[in-house]
mmCIF file of C-alpha atoms in Angstrom:
data_model
loop_
_atom_site.group_PDB
_atom_site.id
_atom_site.type_symbol
_atom_site.label_atom_id
_atom_site.label_comp_id
_atom_site.label_asym_id
_atom_site.label_seq_id
_atom_site.Cartn_x
_atom_site.Cartn_y
_atom_site.Cartn_z
ATOM 1 C CA UNK L 1 8.209 29.925 -16.639
ATOM 2 C CA UNK L 2 8.555 26.515 -15.011
ATOM 3 C CA UNK L 3 5.752 24.039 -14.715
ATOM 4 C CA UNK L 4 4.254 23.438 -11.313
ATOM 5 C CA UNK L 5 2.313 20.699 -9.532
ATOM 6 C CA UNK L 6 -1.249 20.136 -10.637
ATOM 7 C CA UNK L 7 -0.522 20.702 -14.324
ATOM 8 C CA UNK L 8 0.342 17.167 -15.419
ATOM 9 C CA UNK L 9 -1.485 13.979 -16.273
ATOM 10 C CA UNK L 10 -1.552 10.539 -14.731
ATOM 11 C CA UNK L 11 0.386 9.068 -17.659
ATOM 12 C CA UNK L 12 3.124 11.659 -17.285
ATOM 13 C CA UNK L 13 3.428 10.887 -13.570
ATOM 14 C CA UNK L 14 3.533 7.133 -14.148
ATOM 15 C CA UNK L 15 6.203 7.507 -16.837
ATOM 16 C CA UNK L 16 8.397 9.720 -14.663
ATOM 17 C CA UNK L 17 8.205 7.379 -11.686
ATOM 18 C CA UNK L 18 8.602 4.250 -13.792
ATOM 19 C CA UNK L 19 11.908 5.713 -14.967
ATOM 20 C CA UNK L 20 12.850 6.332 -11.334
ATOM 21 C CA UNK L 21 11.674 2.867 -10.338
ATOM 22 C CA UNK L 22 13.983 1.318 -12.926
ATOM 23 C CA UNK L 23 17.063 3.409 -12.094
ATOM 24 C CA UNK L 24 16.894 4.431 -8.408
ATOM 25 C CA UNK L 25 19.401 2.228 -6.631
ATOM 26 C CA UNK L 26 20.900 2.748 -3.190
ATOM 27 C CA UNK L 27 18.118 2.929 -0.593
ATOM 28 C CA UNK L 28 15.720 5.637 0.628
ATOM 29 C CA UNK L 29 18.232 8.469 1.059
ATOM 30 C CA UNK L 30 19.599 7.872 -2.431
ATOM 31 C CA UNK L 31 16.021 7.788 -3.765
ATOM 32 C CA UNK L 32 15.453 11.294 -2.416
ATOM 33 C CA UNK L 33 18.488 12.369 -4.406
ATOM 34 C CA UNK L 34 17.125 10.777 -7.585
ATOM 35 C CA UNK L 35 13.730 12.424 -6.993
ATOM 36 C CA UNK L 36 15.337 15.809 -6.514
ATOM 37 C CA UNK L 37 17.390 15.551 -9.681
ATOM 38 C CA UNK L 38 14.509 14.353 -11.858
ATOM 39 C CA UNK L 39 11.505 16.206 -10.432
ATOM 40 C CA UNK L 40 12.923 19.354 -8.820
ATOM 41 C CA UNK L 41 15.926 20.176 -11.011
ATOM 42 C CA UNK L 42 14.925 18.751 -14.398
ATOM 43 C CA UNK L 43 11.137 18.728 -14.555
ATOM 44 C CA UNK L 44 10.547 21.579 -12.055
ATOM 45 C CA UNK L 45 7.419 20.013 -10.616
ATOM 46 C CA UNK L 46 8.095 21.573 -7.220
ATOM 47 C CA UNK L 47 10.458 24.138 -5.732
ATOM 48 C CA UNK L 48 13.546 23.184 -3.723
ATOM 49 C CA UNK L 49 11.971 24.505 -0.516
ATOM 50 C CA UNK L 50 8.687 22.717 -1.208
ATOM 51 C CA UNK L 51 10.562 19.475 -1.767
ATOM 52 C CA UNK L 52 12.445 19.937 1.496
ATOM 53 C CA UNK L 53 9.112 20.518 3.257
ATOM 54 C CA UNK L 54 7.835 17.177 1.942
ATOM 55 C CA UNK L 55 11.000 15.361 2.980
ATOM 56 C CA UNK L 56 10.811 16.825 6.483
ATOM 57 C CA UNK L 57 7.158 15.795 6.864
ATOM 58 C CA UNK L 58 7.694 12.255 5.575
ATOM 59 C CA UNK L 59 10.727 11.739 7.819
ATOM 60 C CA UNK L 60 8.433 12.387 10.790
ATOM 61 C CA UNK L 61 5.796 9.865 9.669
ATOM 62 C CA UNK L 62 6.010 6.076 10.004
ATOM 63 C CA UNK L 63 6.504 4.232 6.732
ATOM 64 C CA UNK L 64 8.802 4.324 3.690
ATOM 65 C CA UNK L 65 9.841 7.977 3.461
ATOM 66 C CA UNK L 66 10.948 7.980 -0.174
ATOM 67 C CA UNK L 67 7.755 6.254 -1.341
ATOM 68 C CA UNK L 68 5.688 8.693 0.699
ATOM 69 C CA UNK L 69 7.495 11.651 -0.877
ATOM 70 C CA UNK L 70 6.904 10.132 -4.320
ATOM 71 C CA UNK L 71 3.210 9.554 -3.599
ATOM 72 C CA UNK L 72 2.826 13.152 -2.411
ATOM 73 C CA UNK L 73 4.582 14.509 -5.508
ATOM 74 C CA UNK L 74 2.362 12.422 -7.777
ATOM 75 C CA UNK L 75 -0.755 13.621 -5.946
ATOM 76 C CA UNK L 76 0.330 17.244 -6.266
ATOM 77 C CA UNK L 77 0.991 16.791 -9.959
ATOM 78 C CA UNK L 78 -2.127 14.883 -11.033
ATOM 79 C CA UNK L 79 -4.450 14.352 -8.075
ATOM 80 C CA UNK L 80 -5.129 11.099 -6.172
ATOM 81 C CA UNK L 81 -4.758 8.971 -9.296
ATOM 82 C CA UNK L 82 -1.419 10.664 -9.876
ATOM 83 C CA UNK L 83 -0.342 9.621 -6.394
ATOM 84 C CA UNK L 84 -1.268 6.006 -7.100
ATOM 85 C CA UNK L 85 0.486 6.203 -10.482
ATOM 86 C CA UNK L 86 3.638 7.495 -8.800
ATOM 87 C CA UNK L 87 3.544 4.660 -6.267
ATOM 88 C CA UNK L 88 2.936 2.029 -8.945
ATOM 89 C CA UNK L 89 5.639 3.306 -11.278
ATOM 90 C CA UNK L 90 8.250 3.512 -8.542
ATOM 91 C CA UNK L 91 7.303 0.253 -6.811
ATOM 92 C CA UNK L 92 6.349 -2.327 -9.439
ATOM 93 C CA UNK L 93 9.741 -2.842 -11.133
ATOM 94 C CA UNK L 94 11.491 -4.011 -7.974
ATOM 95 C CA UNK L 95 8.393 -5.831 -6.697
ATOM 96 C CA UNK L 96 8.055 -7.873 -9.899
ATOM 97 C CA UNK L 97 11.768 -8.675 -9.957
ATOM 98 C CA UNK L 98 11.691 -9.870 -6.353
ATOM 99 C CA UNK L 99 8.592 -11.983 -6.902
ATOM 100 C CA UNK L 100 10.284 -13.525 -9.936
ATOM 101 C CA UNK L 101 13.291 -14.283 -7.756
ATOM 102 C CA UNK L 102 11.011 -15.865 -5.139
ATOM 103 C CA UNK L 103 9.459 -18.067 -7.815
ATOM 104 C CA UNK L 104 12.885 -19.241 -8.988
ATOM 105 C CA UNK L 105 13.117 -17.179 -12.176
ATOM 106 C CA UNK L 106 16.305 -15.318 -11.249
ATOM 107 C CA UNK L 107 19.606 -15.870 -9.493
ATOM 108 C CA UNK L 108 22.029 -13.292 -8.215
ATOM 109 C CA UNK L 109 25.342 -15.089 -8.024
ATOM 110 C CA UNK L 110 28.735 -15.087 -9.674
ATOM 111 C CA UNK L 111 31.390 -12.395 -10.185
ATOM 112 C CA UNK L 112 29.521 -10.583 -12.967
ATOM 113 C CA UNK L 113 26.314 -10.150 -10.948
ATOM 114 C CA UNK L 114 28.244 -9.153 -7.825
ATOM 115 C CA UNK L 115 30.318 -6.677 -9.832
ATOM 116 C CA UNK L 116 27.224 -5.053 -11.315
ATOM 117 C CA UNK L 117 25.695 -4.821 -7.826
ATOM 118 C CA UNK L 118 28.839 -3.107 -6.555
ATOM 119 C CA UNK L 119 28.747 -0.658 -9.456
ATOM 120 C CA UNK L 120 25.168 0.234 -8.554
ATOM 121 C CA UNK L 121 26.245 0.968 -4.993
ATOM 122 C CA UNK L 122 28.791 3.432 -6.395
ATOM 123 C CA UNK L 123 25.962 5.138 -8.300
ATOM 124 C CA UNK L 124 24.255 5.778 -4.962
ATOM 125 C CA UNK L 125 27.410 7.531 -3.692
ATOM 126 C CA UNK L 126 27.399 9.908 -6.656
ATOM 127 C CA UNK L 127 23.652 10.608 -6.475
ATOM 128 C CA UNK L 128 23.551 11.282 -2.723
ATOM 129 C CA UNK L 129 26.647 13.495 -2.962
ATOM 130 C CA UNK L 130 24.931 15.488 -5.705
ATOM 131 C CA UNK L 131 21.801 15.876 -3.550
ATOM 132 C CA UNK L 132 23.817 17.064 -0.542
ATOM 133 C CA UNK L 133 25.725 19.551 -2.706
ATOM 134 C CA UNK L 134 22.616 20.993 -4.347
ATOM 135 C CA UNK L 135 20.407 21.147 -1.263
ATOM 136 C CA UNK L 136 23.170 22.677 0.868
ATOM 137 C CA UNK L 137 23.448 25.577 -1.572
ATOM 138 C CA UNK L 138 19.763 26.496 -1.260
ATOM 139 C CA UNK L 139 18.824 25.364 2.258
ATOM 140 C CA UNK L 140 21.934 26.321 4.264
ATOM 141 C CA UNK L 141 22.751 29.757 2.795
ATOM 142 C CA UNK L 142 23.940 31.310 6.073
ATOM 143 C CA UNK L 143 26.173 30.405 8.997
ATOM 144 C CA UNK L 144 23.348 29.585 11.389
ATOM 145 C CA UNK L 145 21.719 27.014 9.110
ATOM 146 C CA UNK L 146 25.107 25.575 8.160
ATOM 147 C CA UNK L 147 25.761 24.987 11.876
ATOM 148 C CA UNK L 148 22.330 23.364 12.247
ATOM 149 C CA UNK L 149 23.189 20.979 9.403
ATOM 150 C CA UNK L 150 26.495 20.045 11.053
ATOM 151 C CA UNK L 151 24.820 19.505 14.435
ATOM 152 C CA UNK L 152 22.280 17.267 12.695
ATOM 153 C CA UNK L 153 25.148 15.162 11.377
ATOM 154 C CA UNK L 154 26.461 14.743 14.935
ATOM 155 C CA UNK L 155 22.966 13.803 16.138
ATOM 156 C CA UNK L 156 22.580 11.110 13.499
ATOM 157 C CA UNK L 157 26.090 9.759 14.083
ATOM 158 C CA UNK L 158 25.892 9.678 17.876
ATOM 159 C CA UNK L 159 22.316 8.445 18.317
ATOM 160 C CA UNK L 160 21.908 6.395 15.149
ATOM 161 C CA UNK L 161 18.869 4.693 13.657
ATOM 162 C CA UNK L 162 15.438 6.185 13.168
ATOM 163 C CA UNK L 163 15.559 7.998 16.518
ATOM 164 C CA UNK L 164 18.717 9.796 15.453
ATOM 165 C CA UNK L 165 17.041 10.929 12.235
ATOM 166 C CA UNK L 166 13.870 12.089 13.984
ATOM 167 C CA UNK L 167 15.903 13.769 16.716
ATOM 168 C CA UNK L 168 18.041 15.603 14.167
ATOM 169 C CA UNK L 169 15.033 17.053 12.355
ATOM 170 C CA UNK L 170 13.281 17.873 15.641
ATOM 171 C CA UNK L 171 16.383 19.567 17.021
ATOM 172 C CA UNK L 172 16.758 21.480 13.762
ATOM 173 C CA UNK L 173 13.158 22.696 13.998
ATOM 174 C CA UNK L 174 13.663 23.885 17.581
ATOM 175 C CA UNK L 175 16.902 25.625 16.620
ATOM 176 C CA UNK L 176 15.093 27.276 13.725
ATOM 177 C CA UNK L 177 12.386 28.571 16.060
ATOM 178 C CA UNK L 178 15.027 30.252 18.199
ATOM 179 C CA UNK L 179 17.699 31.264 15.687
ATOM 180 C CA UNK L 180 16.035 31.609 12.268
ATOM 181 C CA UNK L 181 13.104 33.960 12.925
ATOM 182 C CA UNK L 182 14.760 36.851 11.120
ATOM 183 C CA UNK L 183 16.102 34.851 8.196
ATOM 184 C CA UNK L 184 14.821 34.920 4.659
ATOM 185 C CA UNK L 185 11.625 32.925 4.336
ATOM 186 C CA UNK L 186 11.851 29.463 2.870
ATOM 187 C CA UNK L 187 8.132 29.206 2.194
ATOM 188 C CA UNK L 188 7.763 27.048 -0.835
ATOM 189 C CA UNK L 189 4.505 28.485 -2.101
ATOM 190 C CA UNK L 190 3.405 24.928 -2.903
ATOM 191 C CA UNK L 191 -0.196 24.059 -1.998
ATOM 192 C CA UNK L 192 -0.372 20.481 -0.800
ATOM 193 C CA UNK L 193 -3.597 18.785 -1.927
ATOM 194 C CA UNK L 194 -6.613 17.634 0.043
ATOM 195 C CA UNK L 195 -9.146 18.944 2.538
ATOM 196 C CA UNK L 196 -8.788 18.592 6.286
ATOM 197 C CA UNK L 197 -12.002 16.592 6.467
ATOM 198 C CA UNK L 198 -10.692 14.062 3.957
ATOM 199 C CA UNK L 199 -7.324 14.049 5.694
ATOM 200 C CA UNK L 200 -8.926 13.319 9.050
ATOM 201 C CA UNK L 201 -10.931 10.503 7.458
ATOM 202 C CA UNK L 202 -7.797 8.921 6.016
ATOM 203 C CA UNK L 203 -6.030 9.101 9.367
ATOM 204 C CA UNK L 204 -9.075 7.436 10.945
ATOM 205 C CA UNK L 205 -8.956 4.634 8.351
ATOM 206 C CA UNK L 206 -5.274 4.120 9.177
ATOM 207 C CA UNK L 207 -6.075 3.764 12.886
ATOM 208 C CA UNK L 208 -9.065 1.475 12.323
ATOM 209 C CA UNK L 209 -7.039 -0.904 10.158
ATOM 210 C CA UNK L 210 -4.190 -0.928 12.665
ATOM 211 C CA UNK L 211 -6.585 -1.836 15.477
ATOM 212 C CA UNK L 212 -9.030 -3.968 13.511
ATOM 213 C CA UNK L 213 -6.829 -6.242 11.391
ATOM 214 C CA UNK L 214 -5.374 -8.152 14.382
ATOM 215 C CA UNK L 215 -8.940 -8.852 15.538
ATOM 216 C CA UNK L 216 -9.893 -10.531 12.257
ATOM 217 C CA UNK L 217 -6.529 -11.998 11.283
ATOM 218 C CA UNK L 218 -7.585 -15.543 12.208
ATOM 219 C CA UNK L 219 -10.589 -15.463 9.898
ATOM 220 C CA UNK L 220 -8.580 -16.210 6.746
ATOM 221 C CA UNK L 221 -5.010 -16.567 5.487
ATOM 222 C CA UNK L 222 -5.425 -13.383 3.433
ATOM 223 C CA UNK L 223 -6.300 -11.333 6.524
ATOM 224 C CA UNK L 224 -3.462 -12.908 8.504
ATOM 225 C CA UNK L 225 -1.000 -11.953 5.794
ATOM 226 C CA UNK L 226 -2.410 -8.432 5.446
ATOM 227 C CA UNK L 227 -2.285 -7.920 9.221
ATOM 228 C CA UNK L 228 1.383 -8.920 9.534
ATOM 229 C CA UNK L 229 2.577 -6.639 6.749
ATOM 230 C CA UNK L 230 0.246 -3.739 7.586
ATOM 231 C CA UNK L 231 1.602 -3.614 11.129
ATOM 232 C CA UNK L 232 5.188 -3.758 9.854
ATOM 233 C CA UNK L 233 4.507 -0.764 7.613
ATOM 234 C CA UNK L 234 2.676 1.121 10.371
ATOM 235 C CA UNK L 235 5.144 0.865 13.226
ATOM 236 C CA UNK L 236 8.503 1.603 11.625
ATOM 237 C CA UNK L 237 10.100 5.041 11.515
ATOM 238 C CA UNK L 238 12.834 5.702 8.998
ATOM 239 C CA UNK L 239 11.767 3.059 6.482
ATOM 240 C CA UNK L 240 14.287 1.059 4.526
ATOM 241 C CA UNK L 241 16.399 -1.334 6.555
ATOM 242 C CA UNK L 242 14.632 -0.361 9.798
ATOM 243 C CA UNK L 243 11.652 -2.512 8.760
ATOM 244 C CA UNK L 244 13.708 -5.717 8.561
ATOM 245 C CA UNK L 245 13.435 -6.718 12.257
ATOM 246 C CA UNK L 246 9.651 -6.314 12.123
ATOM 247 C CA UNK L 247 9.422 -8.378 8.948
ATOM 248 C CA UNK L 248 11.663 -11.083 10.373
ATOM 249 C CA UNK L 249 9.526 -11.321 13.495
ATOM 250 C CA UNK L 250 6.356 -11.332 11.409
ATOM 251 C CA UNK L 251 7.283 -14.070 8.932
ATOM 252 C CA UNK L 252 10.304 -16.015 10.225
ATOM 253 C CA UNK L 253 9.063 -15.929 13.809
ATOM 254 C CA UNK L 254 5.752 -17.449 12.703
ATOM 255 C CA UNK L 255 7.373 -20.099 10.563
ATOM 256 C CA UNK L 256 5.997 -18.706 7.312
ATOM 257 C CA UNK L 257 9.471 -18.178 5.786
ATOM 258 C CA UNK L 258 12.711 -19.949 6.700
ATOM 259 C CA UNK L 259 15.768 -17.949 7.860
ATOM 260 C CA UNK L 260 17.787 -18.927 4.772
ATOM 261 C CA UNK L 261 15.021 -17.864 2.394
ATOM 262 C CA UNK L 262 14.634 -14.604 4.307
ATOM 263 C CA UNK L 263 18.342 -13.768 3.972
ATOM 264 C CA UNK L 264 18.403 -14.791 0.298
ATOM 265 C CA UNK L 265 15.531 -12.416 -0.411
ATOM 266 C CA UNK L 266 17.215 -9.637 1.510
ATOM 267 C CA UNK L 267 20.319 -10.093 -0.637
ATOM 268 C CA UNK L 268 18.213 -9.978 -3.800
ATOM 269 C CA UNK L 269 16.525 -6.789 -2.570
ATOM 270 C CA UNK L 270 19.919 -5.058 -2.555
ATOM 271 C CA UNK L 271 20.337 -5.760 -6.274
ATOM 272 C CA UNK L 272 17.106 -4.171 -7.508
ATOM 273 C CA UNK L 273 16.113 -0.497 -7.773
ATOM 274 C CA UNK L 274 13.217 1.076 -5.942
ATOM 275 C CA UNK L 275 12.073 0.912 -2.307
ATOM 276 C CA UNK L 276 13.317 -1.792 0.054
ATOM 277 C CA UNK L 277 9.722 -2.247 1.249
ATOM 278 C CA UNK L 278 9.169 -4.298 -1.926
ATOM 279 C CA UNK L 279 11.017 -7.029 -0.021
ATOM 280 C CA UNK L 280 7.480 -7.737 1.245
ATOM 281 C CA UNK L 281 6.496 -8.913 -2.258
ATOM 282 C CA UNK L 282 9.274 -11.523 -2.125
ATOM 283 C CA UNK L 283 8.253 -12.689 1.348
ATOM 284 C CA UNK L 284 4.621 -13.002 0.325
ATOM 285 C CA UNK L 285 5.494 -14.930 -2.823
ATOM 286 C CA UNK L 286 8.036 -17.302 -1.297
ATOM 287 C CA UNK L 287 5.847 -18.764 1.424
ATOM 288 C CA UNK L 288 3.073 -17.464 3.675
ATOM 289 C CA UNK L 289 -0.266 -18.660 5.114
ATOM 290 C CA UNK L 290 -1.644 -18.211 1.571
ATOM 291 C CA UNK L 291 0.883 -20.721 0.269
ATOM 292 C CA UNK L 292 3.043 -18.222 -1.582
ATOM 293 C CA UNK L 293 2.726 -17.257 -5.225
ATOM 294 C CA UNK L 294 1.964 -14.090 -7.148
ATOM 295 C CA UNK L 295 -1.318 -13.214 -5.402
ATOM 296 C CA UNK L 296 0.224 -13.590 -1.941
ATOM 297 C CA UNK L 297 3.124 -11.405 -3.036
ATOM 298 C CA UNK L 298 0.749 -8.677 -4.194
ATOM 299 C CA UNK L 299 -1.255 -8.835 -0.937
ATOM 300 C CA UNK L 300 1.914 -8.434 1.125
ATOM 301 C CA UNK L 301 3.140 -5.619 -1.127
ATOM 302 C CA UNK L 302 -0.051 -3.576 -0.874
ATOM 303 C CA UNK L 303 -0.456 -4.218 2.851
ATOM 304 C CA UNK L 304 2.992 -2.912 3.791
ATOM 305 C CA UNK L 305 2.636 0.298 1.752
ATOM 306 C CA UNK L 306 -0.986 1.223 2.563
ATOM 307 C CA UNK L 307 -0.370 2.607 6.085
ATOM 308 C CA UNK L 308 2.396 4.964 4.985
ATOM 309 C CA UNK L 309 0.351 6.261 2.059
ATOM 310 C CA UNK L 310 -2.718 6.789 4.261
ATOM 311 C CA UNK L 311 -0.616 8.737 6.751
ATOM 312 C CA UNK L 312 0.988 11.082 4.242
ATOM 313 C CA UNK L 313 -2.290 11.691 2.388
ATOM 314 C CA UNK L 314 -3.992 12.396 5.701
ATOM 315 C CA UNK L 315 -1.254 14.699 6.998
ATOM 316 C CA UNK L 316 -0.727 16.862 3.887
ATOM 317 C CA UNK L 317 -3.852 19.062 4.292
ATOM 318 C CA UNK L 318 -2.844 19.905 7.866
ATOM 319 C CA UNK L 319 0.729 20.598 6.767
ATOM 320 C CA UNK L 320 -0.582 23.438 4.577
ATOM 321 C CA UNK L 321 -1.933 25.378 7.539
ATOM 322 C CA UNK L 322 0.988 24.633 9.802
ATOM 323 C CA UNK L 323 3.519 25.948 7.294
ATOM 324 C CA UNK L 324 1.697 29.308 7.087
ATOM 325 C CA UNK L 325 2.497 30.233 10.702
ATOM 326 C CA UNK L 326 5.539 32.527 11.147
ATOM 327 C CA UNK L 327 6.837 30.297 13.913
ATOM 328 C CA UNK L 328 6.439 27.247 11.663
ATOM 329 C CA UNK L 329 8.352 29.059 8.917
ATOM 330 C CA UNK L 330 11.254 29.589 11.308
ATOM 331 C CA UNK L 331 11.066 25.968 12.404
ATOM 332 C CA UNK L 332 11.047 24.795 8.798
ATOM 333 C CA UNK L 333 14.197 26.779 8.048
ATOM 334 C CA UNK L 334 15.930 24.827 10.780
ATOM 335 C CA UNK L 335 14.307 21.507 9.877
ATOM 336 C CA UNK L 336 15.267 21.877 6.214
ATOM 337 C CA UNK L 337 18.859 22.612 7.207
ATOM 338 C CA UNK L 338 18.754 19.461 9.349
ATOM 339 C CA UNK L 339 17.557 17.481 6.318
ATOM 340 C CA UNK L 340 20.787 18.519 4.583
ATOM 341 C CA UNK L 341 22.726 17.180 7.568
ATOM 342 C CA UNK L 342 20.690 13.979 7.490
ATOM 343 C CA UNK L 343 21.606 13.435 3.848
ATOM 344 C CA UNK L 344 25.257 14.243 4.550
ATOM 345 C CA UNK L 345 25.419 11.697 7.373
ATOM 346 C CA UNK L 346 23.808 9.044 5.174
ATOM 347 C CA UNK L 347 26.288 9.859 2.414
ATOM 348 C CA UNK L 348 29.036 8.622 4.731
ATOM 349 C CA UNK L 349 27.208 5.772 6.446
ATOM 350 C CA UNK L 350 25.838 3.581 4.980
ATOM 351 C CA UNK L 351 26.227 4.811 1.384
ATOM 352 C CA UNK L 352 29.977 5.561 1.219
ATOM 353 C CA UNK L 353 31.143 2.918 3.685
ATOM 354 C CA UNK L 354 29.299 0.057 1.987
ATOM 355 C CA UNK L 355 30.241 1.058 -1.563
ATOM 356 C CA UNK L 356 33.731 2.553 -1.586
ATOM 357 C CA UNK L 357 36.102 -0.289 -0.741
ATOM 358 C CA UNK L 358 39.175 0.775 -2.725
ATOM 359 C CA UNK L 359 40.787 3.840 -4.316
ATOM 360 C CA UNK L 360 39.370 2.746 -7.678
ATOM 361 C CA UNK L 361 35.870 2.679 -6.197
ATOM 362 C CA UNK L 362 36.393 6.241 -4.988
ATOM 363 C CA UNK L 363 37.575 7.328 -8.429
ATOM 364 C CA UNK L 364 34.518 5.785 -10.122
ATOM 365 C CA UNK L 365 32.113 7.365 -7.624
ATOM 366 C CA UNK L 366 33.822 10.736 -8.059
ATOM 367 C CA UNK L 367 33.546 10.403 -11.839
ATOM 368 C CA UNK L 368 29.803 9.751 -11.460
ATOM 369 C CA UNK L 369 29.446 12.821 -9.224
ATOM 370 C CA UNK L 370 31.284 15.043 -11.705
ATOM 371 C CA UNK L 371 29.154 13.679 -14.553
ATOM 372 C CA UNK L 372 25.975 14.551 -12.656
ATOM 373 C CA UNK L 373 27.032 17.983 -11.367
ATOM 374 C CA UNK L 374 29.380 19.401 -14.009
ATOM 375 C CA UNK L 375 28.211 17.584 -17.141
ATOM 376 C CA UNK L 376 24.526 17.490 -16.121
ATOM 377 C CA UNK L 377 24.386 13.854 -17.259
ATOM 378 C CA UNK L 378 21.022 12.109 -16.746
ATOM 379 C CA UNK L 379 21.104 9.705 -13.779
ATOM 380 C CA UNK L 380 20.212 6.677 -15.938
ATOM 381 C CA UNK L 381 23.412 7.162 -17.951
ATOM 382 C CA UNK L 382 25.499 7.196 -14.775
ATOM 383 C CA UNK L 383 23.653 4.085 -13.546
ATOM 384 C CA UNK L 384 24.449 2.302 -16.804
ATOM 385 C CA UNK L 385 28.085 3.407 -16.927
ATOM 386 C CA UNK L 386 28.950 2.436 -13.355
ATOM 387 C CA UNK L 387 27.015 -0.837 -13.565
ATOM 388 C CA UNK L 388 29.011 -1.790 -16.683
ATOM 389 C CA UNK L 389 32.260 -0.707 -15.006
ATOM 390 C CA UNK L 390 31.415 -2.746 -11.909
ATOM 391 C CA UNK L 391 30.538 -5.798 -13.957
ATOM 392 C CA UNK L 392 33.792 -5.544 -15.931
ATOM 393 C CA UNK L 393 35.870 -5.230 -12.778
ATOM 394 C CA UNK L 394 33.973 -8.101 -11.140
ATOM 395 C CA UNK L 395 34.879 -10.420 -14.002
ATOM 396 C CA UNK L 396 38.422 -9.103 -14.506
ATOM 397 C CA UNK L 397 39.382 -9.240 -10.861
#
């Protein structure tokens, strides 16, 4: 009998997400693949359908979707402290590396470093392909849901950006309402934590901070910094690279960070595992109204993540009731099929297009996929192998 959420400890959650925070390269869609492999397939913390429910919810909410999914999984496993442990374990490795880079303790240059970075991009191809393969088997078991997944791919490709992703999931939910009422239920049986009263309070705190921080931002440099990064984390759908324009307007537009330093930090963010939102730690540390440094980096880091975590914690209790409705079950069948299409579209662009630049790249990515699917190799071993291969090729060629 597999273990389920609510049966673990805070230390277990932190250890699992620290491992993910050290090995999850490739951006938010790839992170969802790493989470699925480690927490759904290997540890069995949550069912496949329950995981898809979480992904669908977090794709609808503003903020970093993969971090929100991780926070929710940690909360389900070990309560609120488990949620914070999941966030810390997944976030701190990349945040500390980027702050070290901002303070001049690291440099990402030369053929070896660039080769390793390219190898890590190939890891993302293998991991996302594995996630698409596994989720398609369980979430698109019939012709109708397979068509919904394909239509979702077209939606993402033709519309693009966060609106394409939201539209694909929304269209999938509507299609599910119409076409999937008689299908086998995909109810996960997972009970998402929290009471509606607490959830409503957290949503109220989110709104009060969003409205109130701009009113007090001029009182101190700390509040000014918190306001800029809180708003960036509150107003972006899709997470990941979508937040970059907001961050650029918030720090470069105000003269806090120069354009060259901004681009250098963005390049460094591509070389570290974990969520791209940790780019905020670099921006806070490199130069802000607080004068930069470690404390400023931590303020920026917390401020950009807090809104997304408040939203998902506030929404989960209401998600429980919504999922119990028969109509919602039909909609979820369609939405979960659309999530498969969303992952498939991301597998091509940006994951495949930015990583596979030659036939040898394709062969290495395929080898990583086979190792994960056929050999059941742990993701960290594939990360290590392809990083070494990329570094060797970077030096040799």
